[in-house]
Coordinates of C-alpha atoms in Angstrom, one line a residue:
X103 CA -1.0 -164.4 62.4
X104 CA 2.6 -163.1 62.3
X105 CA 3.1 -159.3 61.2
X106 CA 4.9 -160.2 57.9
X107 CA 2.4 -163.1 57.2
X108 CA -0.6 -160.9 57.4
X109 CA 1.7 -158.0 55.2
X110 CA 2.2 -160.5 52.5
X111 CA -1.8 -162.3 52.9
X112 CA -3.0 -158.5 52.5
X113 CA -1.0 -157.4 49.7
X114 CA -1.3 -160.8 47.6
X115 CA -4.9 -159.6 47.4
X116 CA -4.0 -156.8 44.7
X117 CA -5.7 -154.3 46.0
X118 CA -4.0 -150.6 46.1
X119 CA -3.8 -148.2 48.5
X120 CA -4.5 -145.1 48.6
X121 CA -3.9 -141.8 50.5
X122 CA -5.9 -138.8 49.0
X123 CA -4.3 -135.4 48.2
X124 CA -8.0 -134.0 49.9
X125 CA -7.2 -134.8 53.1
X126 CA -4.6 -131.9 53.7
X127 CA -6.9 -129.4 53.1
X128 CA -8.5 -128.4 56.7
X129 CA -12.0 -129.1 55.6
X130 CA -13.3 -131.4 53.3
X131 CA -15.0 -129.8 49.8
X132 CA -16.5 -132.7 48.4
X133 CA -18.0 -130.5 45.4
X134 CA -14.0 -129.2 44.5
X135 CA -13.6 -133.0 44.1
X136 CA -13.4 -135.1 40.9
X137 CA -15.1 -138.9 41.4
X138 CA -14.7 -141.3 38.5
X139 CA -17.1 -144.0 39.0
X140 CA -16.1 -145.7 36.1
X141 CA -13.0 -146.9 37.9
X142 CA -15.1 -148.0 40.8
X143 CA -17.1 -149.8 38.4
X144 CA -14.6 -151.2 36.1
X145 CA -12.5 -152.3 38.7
X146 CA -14.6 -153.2 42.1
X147 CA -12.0 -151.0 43.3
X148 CA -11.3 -152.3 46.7
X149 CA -8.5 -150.7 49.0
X150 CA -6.0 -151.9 51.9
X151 CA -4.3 -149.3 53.7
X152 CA -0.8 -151.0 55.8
X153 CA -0.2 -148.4 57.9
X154 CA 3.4 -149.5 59.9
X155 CA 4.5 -147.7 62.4
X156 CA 6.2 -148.6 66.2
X157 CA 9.3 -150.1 66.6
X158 CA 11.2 -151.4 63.4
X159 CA 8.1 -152.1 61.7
X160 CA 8.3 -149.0 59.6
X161 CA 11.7 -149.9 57.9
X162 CA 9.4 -152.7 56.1
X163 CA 8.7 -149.9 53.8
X164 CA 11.5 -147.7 54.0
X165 CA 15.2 -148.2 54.5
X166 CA 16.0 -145.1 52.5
X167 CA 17.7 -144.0 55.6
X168 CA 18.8 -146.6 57.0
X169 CA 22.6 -145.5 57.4
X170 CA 21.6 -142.6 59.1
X171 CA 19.7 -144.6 61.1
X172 CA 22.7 -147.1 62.0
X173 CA 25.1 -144.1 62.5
X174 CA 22.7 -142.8 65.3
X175 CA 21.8 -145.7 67.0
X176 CA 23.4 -147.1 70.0
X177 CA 22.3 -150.3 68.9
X178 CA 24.0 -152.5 66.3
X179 CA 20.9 -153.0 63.5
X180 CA 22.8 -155.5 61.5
X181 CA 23.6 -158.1 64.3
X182 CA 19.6 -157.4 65.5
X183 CA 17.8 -158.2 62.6
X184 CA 20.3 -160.3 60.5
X185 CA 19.6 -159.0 57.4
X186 CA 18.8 -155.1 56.1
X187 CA 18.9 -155.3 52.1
X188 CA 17.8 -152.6 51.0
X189 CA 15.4 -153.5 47.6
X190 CA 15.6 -151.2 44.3
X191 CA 12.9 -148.6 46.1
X192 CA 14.4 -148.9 49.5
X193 CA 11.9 -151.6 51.0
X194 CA 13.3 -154.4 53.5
X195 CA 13.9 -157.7 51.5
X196 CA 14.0 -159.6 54.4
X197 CA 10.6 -158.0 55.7
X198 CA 8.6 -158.6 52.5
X199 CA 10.5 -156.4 50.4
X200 CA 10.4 -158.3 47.5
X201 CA 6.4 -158.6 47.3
X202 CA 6.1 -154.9 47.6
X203 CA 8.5 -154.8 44.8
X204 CA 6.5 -157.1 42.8
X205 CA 2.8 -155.3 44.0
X206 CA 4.8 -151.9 43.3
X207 CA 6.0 -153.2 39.6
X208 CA 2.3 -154.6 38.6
X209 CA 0.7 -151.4 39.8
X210 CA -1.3 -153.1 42.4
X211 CA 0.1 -151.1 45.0
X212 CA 1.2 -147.0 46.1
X213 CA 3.6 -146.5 48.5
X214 CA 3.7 -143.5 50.7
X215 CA 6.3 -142.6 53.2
X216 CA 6.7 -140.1 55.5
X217 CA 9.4 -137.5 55.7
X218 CA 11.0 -134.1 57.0
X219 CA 8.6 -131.7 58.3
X220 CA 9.4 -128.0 58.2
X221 CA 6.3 -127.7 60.6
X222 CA 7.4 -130.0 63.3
X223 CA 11.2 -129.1 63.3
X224 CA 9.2 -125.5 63.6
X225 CA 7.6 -126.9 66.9
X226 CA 10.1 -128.8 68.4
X227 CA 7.8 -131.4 68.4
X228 CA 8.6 -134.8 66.6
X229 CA 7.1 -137.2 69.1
X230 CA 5.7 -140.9 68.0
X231 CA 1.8 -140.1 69.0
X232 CA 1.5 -136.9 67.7
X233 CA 3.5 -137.7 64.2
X234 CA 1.9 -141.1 63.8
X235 CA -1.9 -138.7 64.3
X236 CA -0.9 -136.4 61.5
X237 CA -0.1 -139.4 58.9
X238 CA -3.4 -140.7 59.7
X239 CA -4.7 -137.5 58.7
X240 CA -2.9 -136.2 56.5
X241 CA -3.0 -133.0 58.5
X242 CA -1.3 -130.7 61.1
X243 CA -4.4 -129.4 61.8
X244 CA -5.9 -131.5 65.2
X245 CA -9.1 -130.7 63.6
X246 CA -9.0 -132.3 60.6
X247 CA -11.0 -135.4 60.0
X248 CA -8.8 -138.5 59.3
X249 CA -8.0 -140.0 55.4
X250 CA -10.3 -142.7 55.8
X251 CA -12.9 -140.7 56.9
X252 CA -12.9 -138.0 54.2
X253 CA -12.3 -140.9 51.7
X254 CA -15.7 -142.6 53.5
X255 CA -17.6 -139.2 52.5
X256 CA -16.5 -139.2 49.1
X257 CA -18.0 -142.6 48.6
X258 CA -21.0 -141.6 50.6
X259 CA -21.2 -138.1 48.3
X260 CA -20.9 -140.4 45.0
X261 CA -23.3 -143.0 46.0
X262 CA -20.3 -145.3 46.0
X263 CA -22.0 -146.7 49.8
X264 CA -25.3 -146.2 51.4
X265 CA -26.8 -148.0 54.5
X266 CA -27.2 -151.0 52.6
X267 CA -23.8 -151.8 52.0
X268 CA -22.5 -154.3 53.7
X269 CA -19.4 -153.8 55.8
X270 CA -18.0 -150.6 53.6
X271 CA -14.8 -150.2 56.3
X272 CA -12.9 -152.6 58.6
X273 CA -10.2 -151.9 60.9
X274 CA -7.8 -154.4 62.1
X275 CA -6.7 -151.8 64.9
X276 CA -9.8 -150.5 66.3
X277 CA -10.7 -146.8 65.6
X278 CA -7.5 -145.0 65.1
X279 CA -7.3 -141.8 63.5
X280 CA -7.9 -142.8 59.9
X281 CA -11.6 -142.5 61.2
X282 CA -11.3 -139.7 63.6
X283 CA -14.4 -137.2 62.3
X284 CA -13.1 -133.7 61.3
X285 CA -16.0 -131.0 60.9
X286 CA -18.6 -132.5 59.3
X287 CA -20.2 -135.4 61.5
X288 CA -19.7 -139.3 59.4
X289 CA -22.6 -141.5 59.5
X290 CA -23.2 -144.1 61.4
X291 CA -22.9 -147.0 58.5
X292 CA -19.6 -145.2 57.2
X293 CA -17.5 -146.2 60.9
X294 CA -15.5 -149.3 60.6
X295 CA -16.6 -152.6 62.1
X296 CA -13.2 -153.8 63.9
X297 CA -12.5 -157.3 63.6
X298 CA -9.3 -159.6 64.7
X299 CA -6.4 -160.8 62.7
X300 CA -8.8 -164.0 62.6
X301 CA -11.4 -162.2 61.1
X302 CA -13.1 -162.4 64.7
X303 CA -14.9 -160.3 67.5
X304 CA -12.0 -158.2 69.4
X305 CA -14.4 -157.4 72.1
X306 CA -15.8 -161.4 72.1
X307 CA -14.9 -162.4 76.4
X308 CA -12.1 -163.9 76.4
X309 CA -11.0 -163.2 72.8
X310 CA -7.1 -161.6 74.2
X311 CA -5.6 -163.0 77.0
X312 CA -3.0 -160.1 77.9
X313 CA -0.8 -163.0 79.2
X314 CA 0.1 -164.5 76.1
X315 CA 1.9 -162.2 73.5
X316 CA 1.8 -164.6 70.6
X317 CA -0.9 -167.6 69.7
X318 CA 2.1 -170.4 69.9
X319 CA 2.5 -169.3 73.5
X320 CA -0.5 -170.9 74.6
X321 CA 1.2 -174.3 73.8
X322 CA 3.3 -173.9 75.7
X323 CA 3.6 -176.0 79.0
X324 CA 3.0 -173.9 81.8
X325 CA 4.6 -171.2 79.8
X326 CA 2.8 -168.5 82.7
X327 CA 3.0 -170.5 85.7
X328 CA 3.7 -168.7 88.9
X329 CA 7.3 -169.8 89.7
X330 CA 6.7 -169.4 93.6

């Protein structure tokens, strides 16, 4: 499935996302925490978290910057993508802009973006691993736990999830920091169960082949033949 199929398939599905304020504190206090299972129960609250990041995948959700962006680049961004409308929030039009308009309008959907750090201009240190690992947690502290895993303990704490519930967290991505354990040690039932874009086994034999970038590649004719 394409990136900006699977972005529109997973927010048609009206679920919201959400990023606690809890996980910047350095250790999780699930008893300073107020739980309203009537929302759980009301709604079947269910949550999708699109976290895009890595090459210009993150403009999807923010072009707030964009000239900035243009004015630095060596690149020309408007003969690359054909197309950088910015929509009333500063989404991409063109990359599913308008459905996150929609979602945003209906309330189905919170969007969160990044932005200046004090702490890394502090440190010198703005790199792509270490930033994308502090938005996962929501922390500068490499001991934190990550957002999903905090928000997994919350459920846990609430009876929200138990070792009967079927499935409670999938990853798309494998385990990336969202699930990263902080302090307090996340039970077994609580990690994610990763799965392909196919809603597949990514660890089945065979399941990637690192030659083909795309599914449609693999129609094509002798698309990695050996040329010598």
């Amino acid at each position: 499935m394409k990136r900006r199929d699977f972005i529109k398939l997973s927010m048609a599905a009206g679920t919201a996302v959400l990023l606690p304020d809890f996980s910047y504190a350095k250790e999780l206090d699930i008893s300073q925490i107020t739980f309203s299972s009537g929302i759980n129960t009301t709604n079947n609250a269910q949550t999708i978290i699109i976290f895009m990041y890595g090459g210009a995948s993150q403009l999807g959700g923010n072009l707030s910057n964009i000239e900035e962006i243009k004015t630095a680049s060596q690149s020309n961004y408007d003969n690359y993508f054909r197309g950088l409308t910015p929509t009333a929030n500063k989404c991409w039009q063109e990359a599913g802009g308008t459905h996150m308009e929609s979602l945003l309008a209906n309330g189905d959907m919170t969007l969160f973006r990044c932005c200046y750090s004090k702490v890394r201009e502090e440190n010198n240190n703005k790199s792509h691993g270490s930033c994308t690992a502090q938005n996962q947690k929501g922390s500068f502290d490499e001991d934190s736990a990550g957002i999903l895993a905090n928000l997994a303990q919350i459920l846990e704490s609430n009876a929200v999830v138990n070792e009967n519930t079927l499935m409670p967290f999938i990853t798309l991505e494998g385990e990336s920091k969202f699930y990263i354990e902080g302090q307090k040690p996340l039970s077994g039932y609580l990690k994610p169960v990763g799965l392909t874009e196919d809603l597949e086994n990514p660890y089945s034999r065979d399941e990637r082949d690192w030659r083909y970038y795309t599914p449609q590649e693999r129609d094509i004719p002798d698309y990695n033949d050996d040329p010598a």
